[in-house]
Amino acid sequence: MDTLQFAQNIPAEELAQIFKDYFEQHMFAYDLLRGVKFVSLNSVSFDKASIMYSVKLLNPEEKDRLVECLNSKSASMNIYGRDYTPKIFANGDLLCITIEK
């Protein structure tokens, strides 16, 4: 999956806003999900402080292990000198990722 495939279900207007205000956070979410098999990004929402991704997982049986792994310390990333640590939880078969700005 490349960055275009990752963002293909995000409406163009929202994607423009994400790239304008949340580029680093969006690239962090892409990097987090690069090795995860999922069906689609169900929604992306944002406010002044954070961006949230809801991801429909391909294999919901693995969600607990995935949430635990992504919540580990190794899930932090440094982008342009700033550390980002996502808040990750499962809601049914959805994986929810929130990244603060």
XYZ file of C-alpha atoms in Angstrom:
101
model
C 0.000 0.000 0.000
C 1.355 3.387 -0.944
C 0.264 6.773 0.408
C -2.268 7.253 -2.405
C -3.959 3.936 -1.675
C -3.940 4.768 2.037
C -5.867 7.995 1.428
C -8.104 6.861 -1.438
C -11.367 6.832 0.583
C -10.828 10.240 2.171
C -12.861 12.976 0.428
C -10.644 15.431 -1.479
C -11.655 18.426 0.651
C -10.806 16.592 3.886
C -7.558 15.288 2.407
C -6.493 18.820 1.487
C -7.195 19.940 5.065
C -5.281 16.958 6.460
C -2.243 17.675 4.286
C -2.390 21.349 5.213
C -2.795 20.975 8.994
C -1.901 17.355 9.861
C 0.731 16.218 7.372
C 3.153 14.800 9.964
C 0.380 13.062 11.899
C -1.094 11.608 8.688
C 2.279 10.230 7.630
C 2.692 8.761 11.112
C -0.680 6.970 10.785
C 0.378 5.696 7.354
C 3.629 4.365 8.799
C 1.774 2.702 11.708
C -0.642 0.931 9.379
C 1.786 0.071 6.602
C 2.114 -3.578 7.673
C -1.487 -4.027 8.864
C -3.977 -5.737 6.575
C -7.182 -3.729 6.686
C -10.301 -3.277 4.588
C -10.587 0.504 4.543
C -10.278 3.758 6.380
C -13.881 4.160 7.519
C -13.490 7.739 8.612
C -10.972 10.419 9.362
C -11.992 13.261 11.642
C -10.018 16.161 13.011
C -10.272 19.164 15.262
C -7.780 21.805 16.367
C -5.932 19.345 18.605
C -6.025 15.899 16.997
C -6.794 13.679 14.033
C -8.629 10.359 14.415
C -8.681 7.418 12.020
C -11.241 4.596 12.159
C -9.940 1.568 10.319
C -11.985 -1.527 9.458
C -9.691 -4.461 10.088
C -9.449 -7.410 7.742
C -8.944 -9.846 10.612
C -10.844 -8.631 13.699
C -9.592 -11.638 15.729
C -6.125 -10.044 15.789
C -7.328 -6.642 16.981
C -6.426 -7.082 20.676
C -2.867 -8.133 19.841
C -2.594 -5.299 17.324
C -3.893 -2.689 19.800
C -1.443 -3.916 22.429
C 1.443 -3.822 19.963
C 0.573 -0.360 18.621
C 0.142 1.033 22.147
C 3.627 -0.115 23.122
C 6.489 2.346 23.478
C 7.788 1.306 20.085
C 4.710 2.897 18.491
C 6.078 6.412 19.099
C 7.732 8.258 16.261
C 9.864 11.370 15.968
C 8.951 13.586 13.012
C 10.783 16.873 12.476
C 12.049 16.830 16.067
C 8.651 16.208 17.682
C 7.593 12.921 19.282
C 4.148 11.576 18.420
C 2.476 8.827 20.433
C -0.935 7.680 19.232
C -3.898 6.743 21.404
C -5.207 3.459 20.057
C -8.287 1.448 20.985
C -10.604 -1.104 19.415
C -14.316 -0.541 18.913
C -15.857 -3.726 17.545
C -13.952 -4.558 14.367
C -12.707 -0.983 14.063
C -9.229 0.093 15.077
C -9.326 3.720 16.238
C -6.143 5.798 16.171
C -5.968 9.329 17.574
C -2.862 11.462 17.080
C -2.579 14.808 18.826
C -1.293 17.791 16.923
